[in-house]
Structures are given as structure tokens and as C-alpha cells.
Amino acid sequence: QVQLVESGGGLVQPGGSLRLSCATSGFTLDYYAIGWFRQAPGKEREGVSCINFNVGDTYYADSVKGRFTVSRDSAKNTVYLQMNNLQPDDTAVYYCATDHGSSTFAGVFSPASYYYWGQGTQVTVSS
């Protein structure tokens, strides 16, 4: 059974940092990609980062480049999103997803490319 569970969200002041975790089970990370997405109220879900273990590449949206870093703990089957210098515009529910099970590729930042999703974790940036 494929599962993705996000954690690590919370309330942080502008300029602060958070590290989100995406614990995975039921499949082997080595052959797939993990995407990080976020969705703010009234807005569409947008991709912020992707790590593709199959080809060894990482990707970042322009809005987070230089501030967010995606990484992996192989022993724990967990992917992390380190978020630094957070700003109010980063406030959203953050989701991780995998393309395992997907037969569609619409781009690394397209939700349509991903099949299994976590439940999301809230990140609020406010003073």
C-alpha cells in the first residue's frame, strides 16, 4: 500500500525556517520522483520542488529558488523540504506526491504527473 505522510508544518515568523518531511512507504523511491506542491486558499495547487531519484535531478520553482532545498534520507524513505527565509506568500497547505503509478507526464510541476498524494501540512508565515 503506497502512503505518503507529510509533517513539519506550523506557524513561523517572516524570515524563519521550517523543514517539512514526507515519509513514504509501499514503493521504492529509487525509481520515482517526489514532488512538493502547495495550495493557498482560493489559489490553484502549484509545484514548488521536485526530486527525481530515477534521473538524479532536482527542480525548484522560481518563487522558491535559493530558499528551499529538497533532500532525502534513504534509510528512512523520507524526503525533506527545507524552507528558509519564509515569507507570508509562502503560506499554504504543502503536499508531497509521487509519480509512482502515474502514466501521465505533464511536467515536473504539474499535479497531473503525480498519482499518490499525502494529506498535506499547513504552513503559516505571519508576524
Tab-separated table of C-alpha atoms in Angstrom:
chain	number	residue	atom	x	y	z
A	1	GLN	CA	0.000	0.000	0.000
A	2	VAL	CA	1.501	3.294	-1.124
A	3	GLN	CA	1.455	6.013	1.509
A	4	LEU	CA	2.910	9.482	1.810
A	5	VAL	CA	2.663	11.346	5.104
A	6	GLU	CA	3.733	14.960	5.458
A	7	SER	CA	4.741	16.586	8.725
A	8	GLY	CA	6.647	19.578	9.987
A	9	GLY	CA	4.295	22.410	9.169
A	10	GLY	CA	3.459	25.159	11.595
A	11	LEU	CA	3.421	28.862	12.305
A	12	VAL	CA	6.627	30.787	11.674
A	13	GLN	CA	7.558	34.450	11.515
A	14	PRO	CA	8.732	36.043	8.264
A	15	GLY	CA	12.381	35.187	7.696
A	16	GLY	CA	12.071	31.969	9.648
A	17	SER	CA	12.607	28.374	8.594
A	18	LEU	CA	10.759	25.084	8.606
A	19	ARG	CA	11.646	21.595	7.464
A	20	LEU	CA	8.841	19.520	6.021
A	21	SER	CA	9.060	15.749	5.926
A	22	CYS	CA	7.404	13.334	3.523
A	23	ALA	CA	7.552	9.802	4.874
A	24	THR	CA	6.929	7.261	2.138
A	25	SER	CA	6.064	3.570	2.155
A	26	GLY	CA	4.848	0.906	-0.224
A	27	PHE	CA	7.218	1.683	-3.092
A	28	THR	CA	10.897	2.200	-3.812
A	29	LEU	CA	11.979	5.820	-4.033
A	30	ASP	CA	14.924	4.983	-6.270
A	31	TYR	CA	12.754	4.712	-9.379
A	32	TYR	CA	10.387	7.627	-8.999
A	33	ALA	CA	10.024	11.309	-8.330
A	34	ILE	CA	8.696	13.138	-5.322
A	35	GLY	CA	7.109	16.486	-5.924
A	36	TRP	CA	6.316	19.156	-3.368
A	37	PHE	CA	3.254	21.270	-4.029
A	38	ARG	CA	1.400	23.955	-2.151
A	39	GLN	CA	-2.080	25.364	-2.268
A	40	ALA	CA	-3.148	28.634	-0.730
A	41	PRO	CA	-6.826	29.482	-0.155
A	42	GLY	CA	-8.508	30.424	-3.405
A	43	LYS	CA	-5.477	29.517	-5.500
A	44	GLU	CA	-4.533	26.570	-7.664
A	45	ARG	CA	-2.122	23.959	-6.448
A	46	GLU	CA	1.386	24.884	-7.558
A	47	GLY	CA	4.569	22.886	-7.727
A	48	VAL	CA	7.496	24.209	-5.718
A	49	SER	CA	10.102	21.466	-5.897
A	50	CYS	CA	10.745	18.034	-7.312
A	51	ILE	CA	13.405	15.424	-6.773
A	52	ASN	CA	13.645	12.700	-9.363
A	53	PHE	CA	15.590	9.755	-7.993
A	54	ASN	CA	15.433	7.904	-11.290
A	55	VAL	CA	17.483	10.521	-13.130
A	56	GLY	CA	19.121	12.209	-10.149
A	57	ASP	CA	17.778	15.709	-10.754
A	58	THR	CA	16.178	18.350	-8.556
A	59	TYR	CA	13.930	21.176	-9.644
A	60	TYR	CA	12.709	24.362	-7.985
A	61	ALA	CA	10.075	26.898	-8.898
A	62	ASP	CA	11.444	30.393	-9.427
A	63	SER	CA	9.479	31.617	-6.412
A	64	VAL	CA	11.437	29.367	-4.022
A	65	LYS	CA	14.793	29.006	-5.756
A	66	GLY	CA	17.614	29.793	-3.367
A	67	ARG	CA	15.352	29.469	-0.324
A	68	PHE	CA	14.032	25.889	-0.467
A	69	THR	CA	16.123	22.718	-0.652
A	70	VAL	CA	14.856	19.197	-1.242
A	71	SER	CA	16.765	16.203	0.106
A	72	ARG	CA	16.370	12.568	1.022
A	73	ASP	CA	17.124	10.208	3.886
A	74	SER	CA	17.404	6.840	2.166
A	75	ALA	CA	17.385	4.860	5.389
A	76	LYS	CA	14.082	6.396	6.425
A	77	ASN	CA	12.453	6.507	2.946
A	78	THR	CA	11.786	10.137	3.712
A	79	VAL	CA	12.090	13.252	1.584
A	80	TYR	CA	12.588	16.645	3.170
A	81	LEU	CA	11.846	20.179	2.068
A	82	GLN	CA	13.992	22.675	3.926
A	83	MET	CA	12.372	26.098	3.690
A	84	ASN	CA	14.383	29.154	4.664
A	85	ASN	CA	13.609	32.863	4.651
A	86	LEU	CA	9.910	32.132	4.631
A	87	GLN	CA	7.578	34.938	3.622
A	88	PRO	CA	3.823	35.466	4.029
A	89	ASP	CA	3.316	34.450	0.371
A	90	ASP	CA	4.617	31.002	1.297
A	91	THR	CA	1.563	30.421	3.476
A	92	ALA	CA	-0.273	27.372	2.139
A	93	VAL	CA	-1.012	23.726	2.669
A	94	TYR	CA	2.019	21.798	1.459
A	95	TYR	CA	1.684	18.387	-0.148
A	96	CYS	CA	4.121	15.760	-1.330
A	97	ALA	CA	3.278	13.399	-4.148
A	98	THR	CA	4.889	10.643	-6.185
A	99	ASP	CA	4.668	9.771	-9.854
A	100	HIS	CA	4.679	6.091	-8.928
A	101	GLY	CA	1.523	4.701	-10.523
A	102	SER	CA	1.159	7.563	-12.967
A	103	SER	CA	1.032	7.038	-16.726
A	104	THR	CA	0.969	10.765	-17.425
A	105	PHE	CA	3.844	13.208	-17.640
A	106	ALA	CA	2.752	16.802	-17.903
A	107	GLY	CA	5.848	18.385	-16.429
A	108	VAL	CA	7.593	18.123	-13.069
A	109	PHE	CA	5.384	20.860	-11.609
A	110	SER	CA	2.083	19.632	-12.989
A	111	PRO	CA	-0.161	17.870	-10.460
A	112	ALA	CA	-1.342	15.660	-13.326
A	113	SER	CA	2.068	13.974	-13.384
A	114	TYR	CA	1.611	12.569	-9.878
A	115	TYR	CA	-0.624	9.762	-8.716
A	116	TYR	CA	-0.329	9.306	-4.948
A	117	TRP	CA	-0.586	12.273	-2.595
A	118	GLY	CA	-0.150	12.921	1.067
A	119	GLN	CA	-2.763	14.612	3.229
A	120	GLY	CA	-0.913	17.926	3.436
A	121	THR	CA	0.592	20.015	6.215
A	122	GLN	CA	-0.234	23.647	6.935
A	123	VAL	CA	2.499	26.270	6.776
A	124	THR	CA	1.598	29.732	8.027
A	125	VAL	CA	4.047	32.618	7.817
A	126	SER	CA	2.912	35.550	9.876
A	127	SER	CA	4.186	38.033	12.397
